[in-house]
Amino acid sequence: MSLAKLSYAERAKRHSNASARALLEVMERKKTNLCVSVDVTTKSEFLSVVDVVGPYICLVKTHVDIIEDFDHDLIEKLRELSVKYDFLIFEDRKFADIGNTVALQYSSGVHKIASWSHITNAHPVPGPSIISGLASVGVPLGRGLLLLAEMSTKGSLATGSYTEEAVRMARANKNFVIGFIAQRRMDGVGASPDESTEEDDFLILTPGVGLDSRGDSMGQQYRTPKEVIVDSGCDVIIVGRGIYGKGNNLDIQTVQAQAERYRTEGWNAYQERIKGT
Ligand code: S5P
């Protein structure tokens, strides 16, 4: 049976990585597979969005380098909110350099990502050394890594043999790589015919999700939660502008209503998937 048919709770029990287990557990506990991507540029907007979407999400995705007044007080407040509302934190850093450099970018600098972000991600483009570099920092802290096996944008180069190689790199590093940023399940992708991959439980976190639009003017492409969770077997929907909007004026009531709407759509789709035969 494909692991896509198992409940998040059952998968949590079987998973060996602490951050993957914690994510699956919180998804089951809060009945949500919604990750909100909070791509706003000030601390106050960031914290008001997180405060209002907190009850509906399993994960907050950050781009801390776009916050103009970033400081560690923001991280402290984000941590407090993550405890108050019970969600995990994912810094969408998209590391892409040699092992030594990414280890420093992950542990040090202004942001000290590894100290607060349960999950981060990396492009597989440099090859396996990017995983060993990041693992030297992340494994002792119980962190998890996602590889960008595919992207949501028009004309993405992350296809075919590149995607297959990303999955092979993940299989060789299951102590740290917990899954993929991808548009579909990766079961068996890139495996040789005699290789057994049935027990691999890679989480699929999927951006490019929108209910009211099919894309933006800069190459982003959107699919619905049902297309992503039921048709493509992904686990977590990542939603940004579909929830916090596009303009400069945040309307907090709309943000809350949209978070509730995406949470319901995502959870219903998941239930349809695990009940389906
Ligand atoms: O392929 C990708 C990978 C990522 S992580 N496509 C993406 O859009 N993302 C991220 O998801 C992107 O950096 C942004 O933070 C979010 C999508 O935002 P939205 O406003 O289009 O929903």
Short mmCIF file of C-alpha atoms and ligand atoms in Angstrom, two decimals:
data_model
loop_
_atom_site.label_atom_id
_atom_site.label_comp_id
_atom_site.label_asym_id
_atom_site.label_seq_id
_atom_site.Cartn_x
_atom_site.Cartn_y
_atom_site.Cartn_z
CA MET A 1 0.00 0.00 0.00
CA SER A 2 1.26 3.47 -0.84
CA LEU A 3 2.15 5.54 2.20
CA ALA A 4 -0.10 8.23 0.72
CA LYS A 5 -3.05 6.14 1.94
CA LEU A 6 -1.86 6.10 5.54
CA SER A 7 -3.01 8.73 8.01
CA TYR A 8 -0.58 11.40 9.15
CA ALA A 9 -0.80 9.83 12.64
CA GLU A 10 0.24 6.39 11.42
CA ARG A 11 3.10 7.88 9.44
CA ALA A 12 4.24 9.85 12.51
CA LYS A 13 4.54 6.61 14.49
CA ARG A 14 6.79 5.06 11.82
CA HIS A 15 9.02 8.04 11.12
CA SER A 16 12.57 8.13 12.46
CA ASN A 17 13.32 11.86 12.01
CA ALA A 18 12.27 14.06 14.96
CA SER A 19 11.17 17.06 12.90
CA ALA A 20 9.20 14.93 10.39
CA ARG A 21 7.50 13.18 13.31
CA ALA A 22 6.71 16.47 14.99
CA LEU A 23 5.20 17.86 11.80
CA LEU A 24 3.03 14.79 11.12
CA GLU A 25 1.89 14.80 14.76
CA VAL A 26 0.88 18.45 14.71
CA MET A 27 -0.97 17.95 11.41
CA GLU A 28 -3.01 15.17 12.98
CA ARG A 29 -3.53 17.00 16.30
CA LYS A 30 -4.74 20.24 14.70
CA LYS A 31 -6.35 18.60 11.67
CA THR A 32 -4.52 20.79 9.21
CA ASN A 33 -2.07 20.32 6.35
CA LEU A 34 -1.81 24.06 5.72
CA CYS A 35 1.54 25.85 5.76
CA VAL A 36 1.28 29.61 5.42
CA SER A 37 4.09 31.39 3.61
CA VAL A 38 4.37 34.80 5.26
CA ASP A 39 6.24 36.84 2.64
CA VAL A 40 5.77 40.32 4.10
CA THR A 41 8.52 42.85 4.70
CA THR A 42 8.02 44.20 8.22
CA LYS A 43 8.08 42.60 11.65
CA SER A 44 4.71 43.99 12.61
CA GLU A 45 2.94 42.69 9.49
CA PHE A 46 4.69 39.34 9.88
CA LEU A 47 3.65 38.93 13.50
CA SER A 48 0.07 40.04 12.88
CA VAL A 49 -0.35 37.52 10.07
CA VAL A 50 1.16 34.68 12.13
CA ASP A 51 -0.98 35.62 15.14
CA VAL A 52 -4.17 35.37 13.12
CA VAL A 53 -3.36 32.26 11.03
CA GLY A 54 -1.74 30.38 13.95
CA PRO A 55 -4.80 28.29 14.90
CA TYR A 56 -5.24 26.99 11.32
CA ILE A 57 -1.74 25.90 10.38
CA CYS A 58 0.80 23.14 10.98
CA LEU A 59 3.77 25.17 9.75
CA VAL A 60 4.86 28.78 9.15
CA LYS A 61 7.18 29.29 6.19
CA THR A 62 9.48 32.27 6.47
CA HIS A 63 11.82 34.25 4.22
CA VAL A 64 13.55 36.12 7.03
CA ASP A 65 15.89 37.90 4.62
CA ILE A 66 13.01 40.00 3.24
CA ILE A 67 12.10 41.49 6.63
CA GLU A 68 13.50 44.99 6.71
CA ASP A 69 13.56 45.44 10.49
CA PHE A 70 14.64 41.85 11.29
CA ASP A 71 16.12 41.26 14.74
CA HIS A 72 16.15 38.41 17.23
CA ASP A 73 13.14 39.79 19.04
CA LEU A 74 11.18 38.71 15.96
CA ILE A 75 12.48 35.17 16.38
CA GLU A 76 11.60 35.19 20.10
CA LYS A 77 8.04 36.32 19.30
CA LEU A 78 7.73 33.78 16.49
CA ARG A 79 8.82 31.04 18.89
CA GLU A 80 6.27 32.19 21.46
CA LEU A 81 3.54 32.07 18.81
CA SER A 82 4.69 28.62 17.70
CA VAL A 83 4.21 27.38 21.26
CA LYS A 84 0.93 29.24 21.79
CA TYR A 85 -0.65 27.94 18.57
CA ASP A 86 1.28 24.68 18.21
CA PHE A 87 2.99 24.92 14.82
CA LEU A 88 6.50 24.33 13.43
CA ILE A 89 8.78 26.78 11.62
CA PHE A 90 10.28 26.35 8.13
CA GLU A 91 12.81 28.91 6.86
CA ASP A 92 12.62 28.72 3.06
CA ARG A 93 16.33 29.54 2.61
CA LYS A 94 16.91 27.49 -0.56
CA PHE A 95 20.60 26.88 0.14
CA ALA A 96 22.59 26.23 -3.06
CA ASP A 97 26.35 26.49 -2.33
CA ILE A 98 29.28 24.26 -1.37
CA GLY A 99 29.06 22.33 1.91
CA ASN A 100 31.36 24.58 3.90
CA THR A 101 29.53 27.75 2.87
CA VAL A 102 26.03 26.43 3.49
CA ALA A 103 27.05 25.16 6.94
CA LEU A 104 28.08 28.75 7.80
CA GLN A 105 24.98 30.29 6.20
CA TYR A 106 22.79 27.85 8.16
CA SER A 107 24.45 28.30 11.57
CA SER A 108 25.78 31.87 11.57
CA GLY A 109 25.33 35.36 10.16
CA VAL A 110 22.52 37.67 11.18
CA HIS A 111 19.80 35.05 11.01
CA LYS A 112 21.27 31.92 12.73
CA ILE A 113 18.61 29.85 10.97
CA ALA A 114 19.51 26.48 12.48
CA SER A 115 18.92 27.76 16.00
CA TRP A 116 15.18 28.38 15.46
CA SER A 117 13.96 26.78 12.22
CA HIS A 118 12.80 23.16 12.56
CA ILE A 119 12.94 22.64 8.81
CA THR A 120 14.85 24.27 5.97
CA ASN A 121 15.43 23.49 2.30
CA ALA A 122 18.17 23.26 -0.30
CA HIS A 123 18.60 23.04 -4.05
CA PRO A 124 20.26 19.74 -4.98
CA VAL A 125 22.27 21.48 -7.72
CA PRO A 126 25.69 21.27 -5.95
CA GLY A 127 25.30 17.49 -5.40
CA PRO A 128 25.37 15.46 -2.13
CA SER A 129 27.96 17.70 -0.45
CA ILE A 130 25.25 20.30 0.20
CA ILE A 131 23.46 17.74 2.36
CA SER A 132 26.58 16.81 4.34
CA GLY A 133 27.39 20.49 4.91
CA LEU A 134 23.92 21.29 6.23
CA ALA A 135 23.70 17.98 8.15
CA SER A 136 26.84 18.84 10.11
CA VAL A 137 24.82 21.67 11.68
CA GLY A 138 21.25 20.37 11.51
CA VAL A 139 21.50 16.72 12.59
CA PRO A 140 22.83 17.43 16.12
CA LEU A 141 19.89 19.83 16.58
CA GLY A 142 17.29 17.31 15.34
CA ARG A 143 16.42 19.45 12.30
CA GLY A 144 15.02 18.27 8.95
CA LEU A 145 15.92 19.18 5.38
CA LEU A 146 13.74 19.33 2.26
CA LEU A 147 15.28 19.12 -1.20
CA LEU A 148 13.76 21.16 -4.03
CA ALA A 149 13.06 18.29 -6.42
CA GLU A 150 10.65 20.34 -8.55
CA MET A 151 9.45 23.94 -8.67
CA SER A 152 6.06 25.52 -9.26
CA THR A 153 7.24 28.06 -11.81
CA LYS A 154 6.76 28.04 -15.58
CA GLY A 155 9.81 26.69 -17.40
CA SER A 156 11.42 25.21 -14.26
CA LEU A 157 14.61 23.27 -15.00
CA ALA A 158 14.03 20.92 -12.04
CA THR A 159 12.50 18.10 -14.07
CA GLY A 160 13.39 14.64 -15.40
CA SER A 161 16.81 13.32 -14.45
CA TYR A 162 17.46 16.31 -12.15
CA THR A 163 14.40 15.40 -10.07
CA GLU A 164 15.40 11.71 -10.09
CA GLU A 165 18.89 12.56 -8.87
CA ALA A 166 17.40 14.71 -6.09
CA VAL A 167 15.36 11.74 -4.89
CA ARG A 168 18.39 9.45 -4.99
CA MET A 169 20.33 11.99 -2.92
CA ALA A 170 17.50 12.02 -0.38
CA ARG A 171 17.39 8.20 -0.15
CA ALA A 172 21.08 8.16 0.63
CA ASN A 173 20.59 10.70 3.47
CA LYS A 174 17.37 9.68 5.19
CA ASN A 175 18.66 10.65 8.63
CA PHE A 176 18.38 14.32 7.64
CA VAL A 177 16.39 14.67 4.40
CA ILE A 178 12.73 14.35 5.36
CA GLY A 179 11.18 15.13 2.02
CA PHE A 180 10.82 17.43 -0.92
CA ILE A 181 9.47 20.66 -2.20
CA ALA A 182 7.72 19.15 -5.20
CA GLN A 183 4.52 19.11 -7.18
CA ARG A 184 3.77 15.38 -6.77
CA ARG A 185 4.63 12.27 -4.71
CA MET A 186 8.09 10.91 -5.35
CA ASP A 187 7.46 7.22 -4.54
CA GLY A 188 9.88 5.10 -6.55
CA VAL A 189 11.23 8.05 -8.59
CA GLY A 190 14.80 7.38 -9.78
CA ALA A 191 14.93 3.93 -8.12
CA SER A 192 16.53 0.98 -9.88
CA PRO A 193 14.14 -1.91 -10.70
CA ASP A 194 15.49 -4.13 -7.88
CA GLU A 195 15.50 -1.37 -5.25
CA SER A 196 12.80 -1.48 -2.57
CA THR A 197 11.55 2.02 -1.75
CA GLU A 198 8.19 1.12 -0.23
CA GLU A 199 9.22 2.14 3.28
CA ASP A 200 10.59 5.56 2.27
CA ASP A 201 8.32 8.16 3.78
CA PHE A 202 9.32 11.46 2.23
CA LEU A 203 7.00 14.35 3.02
CA ILE A 204 5.90 16.37 0.01
CA LEU A 205 5.43 20.08 0.71
CA THR A 206 3.87 21.86 -2.23
CA PRO A 207 3.86 25.56 -3.09
CA GLY A 208 1.92 27.03 -5.99
CA VAL A 209 -1.48 26.62 -4.34
CA GLY A 210 -4.38 29.01 -4.93
CA LEU A 211 -8.14 28.75 -5.07
CA ASP A 212 -8.92 32.00 -6.88
CA SER A 213 -6.11 32.35 -9.41
CA ARG A 214 -4.06 30.10 -11.71
CA GLY A 215 -0.87 32.15 -11.52
CA ASP A 216 0.80 35.54 -11.27
CA SER A 217 2.61 37.79 -13.78
CA MET A 218 6.04 36.46 -12.73
CA GLY A 219 5.79 32.80 -13.66
CA GLN A 220 4.11 31.39 -10.55
CA GLN A 221 1.51 28.67 -11.30
CA TYR A 222 -1.29 27.71 -8.92
CA ARG A 223 -3.28 24.51 -8.43
CA THR A 224 -6.08 23.86 -5.97
CA PRO A 225 -5.63 21.95 -2.69
CA LYS A 226 -7.63 19.07 -4.17
CA GLU A 227 -5.38 18.83 -7.24
CA VAL A 228 -2.32 18.92 -5.00
CA ILE A 229 -3.42 16.56 -2.19
CA VAL A 230 -5.75 14.12 -3.95
CA ASP A 231 -4.54 14.02 -7.57
CA SER A 232 -0.81 14.46 -6.90
CA GLY A 233 -0.52 12.82 -3.44
CA CYS A 234 1.28 15.74 -1.75
CA ASP A 235 1.16 16.17 2.04
CA VAL A 236 1.32 19.88 2.88
CA ILE A 237 -0.11 22.82 0.94
CA ILE A 238 1.98 25.99 1.05
CA VAL A 239 -0.11 29.12 0.54
CA GLY A 240 1.14 32.71 0.54
CA ARG A 241 -0.73 35.45 -1.30
CA GLY A 242 -3.91 33.36 -1.46
CA ILE A 243 -4.10 34.00 2.31
CA TYR A 244 -2.42 37.31 3.11
CA GLY A 245 -3.38 39.04 -0.16
CA LYS A 246 -1.41 41.13 -2.62
CA GLY A 247 -1.75 44.75 -1.58
CA ASN A 248 0.06 46.71 1.07
CA ASN A 249 -2.89 46.91 3.40
CA LEU A 250 -3.39 43.73 5.34
CA ASP A 251 -7.01 43.05 6.11
CA ILE A 252 -6.69 40.80 9.12
CA GLN A 253 -10.27 39.52 9.00
CA THR A 254 -9.82 38.43 5.39
CA VAL A 255 -6.51 36.77 6.28
CA GLN A 256 -8.26 34.77 8.99
CA ALA A 257 -11.16 33.80 6.72
CA GLN A 258 -8.79 32.69 3.96
CA ALA A 259 -6.65 30.65 6.37
CA GLU A 260 -9.77 28.89 7.60
CA ARG A 261 -10.90 28.28 4.01
CA TYR A 262 -7.57 26.78 2.86
CA ARG A 263 -7.31 24.69 6.00
CA THR A 264 -10.77 23.20 5.36
CA GLU A 265 -10.07 22.58 1.67
CA GLY A 266 -6.70 20.95 2.44
CA TRP A 267 -8.06 18.75 5.21
CA ASN A 268 -11.11 17.63 3.22
CA ALA A 269 -8.83 16.72 0.32
CA TYR A 270 -6.60 14.67 2.65
CA GLN A 271 -9.61 12.82 4.07
CA GLU A 272 -10.84 12.08 0.57
CA ARG A 273 -7.40 10.69 -0.26
CA ILE A 274 -7.04 8.36 2.71
CA LYS A 275 -10.62 7.11 2.39
CA GLY A 276 -10.35 6.50 -1.37
CA THR A 277 -9.63 2.98 -2.59
O1 S5P B 1 8.75 25.89 -6.41
C1 S5P B 1 8.55 26.69 -5.50
C2 S5P B 1 9.23 26.59 -4.27
C3 S5P B 1 8.91 27.48 -3.25
S1 S5P B 1 9.58 27.18 -1.70
N1 S5P B 1 7.64 27.69 -5.65
C4 S5P B 1 7.34 28.59 -4.66
O2 S5P B 1 6.47 29.45 -4.87
N2 S5P B 1 8.00 28.52 -3.45
C5 S5P B 1 7.76 29.49 -2.36
O3 S5P B 1 6.40 29.40 -1.97
C6 S5P B 1 7.99 30.95 -2.76
O4 S5P B 1 9.30 31.36 -2.41
C7 S5P B 1 6.94 31.69 -1.95
O5 S5P B 1 7.46 32.02 -0.67
C8 S5P B 1 5.81 30.69 -1.75
C9 S5P B 1 4.62 30.86 -2.68
O6 S5P B 1 3.97 32.06 -2.46
P1 S5P B 1 2.56 32.42 -3.15
O7 S5P B 1 2.28 33.80 -2.68
O8 S5P B 1 2.74 32.33 -4.64
O9 S5P B 1 1.55 31.40 -2.64
#
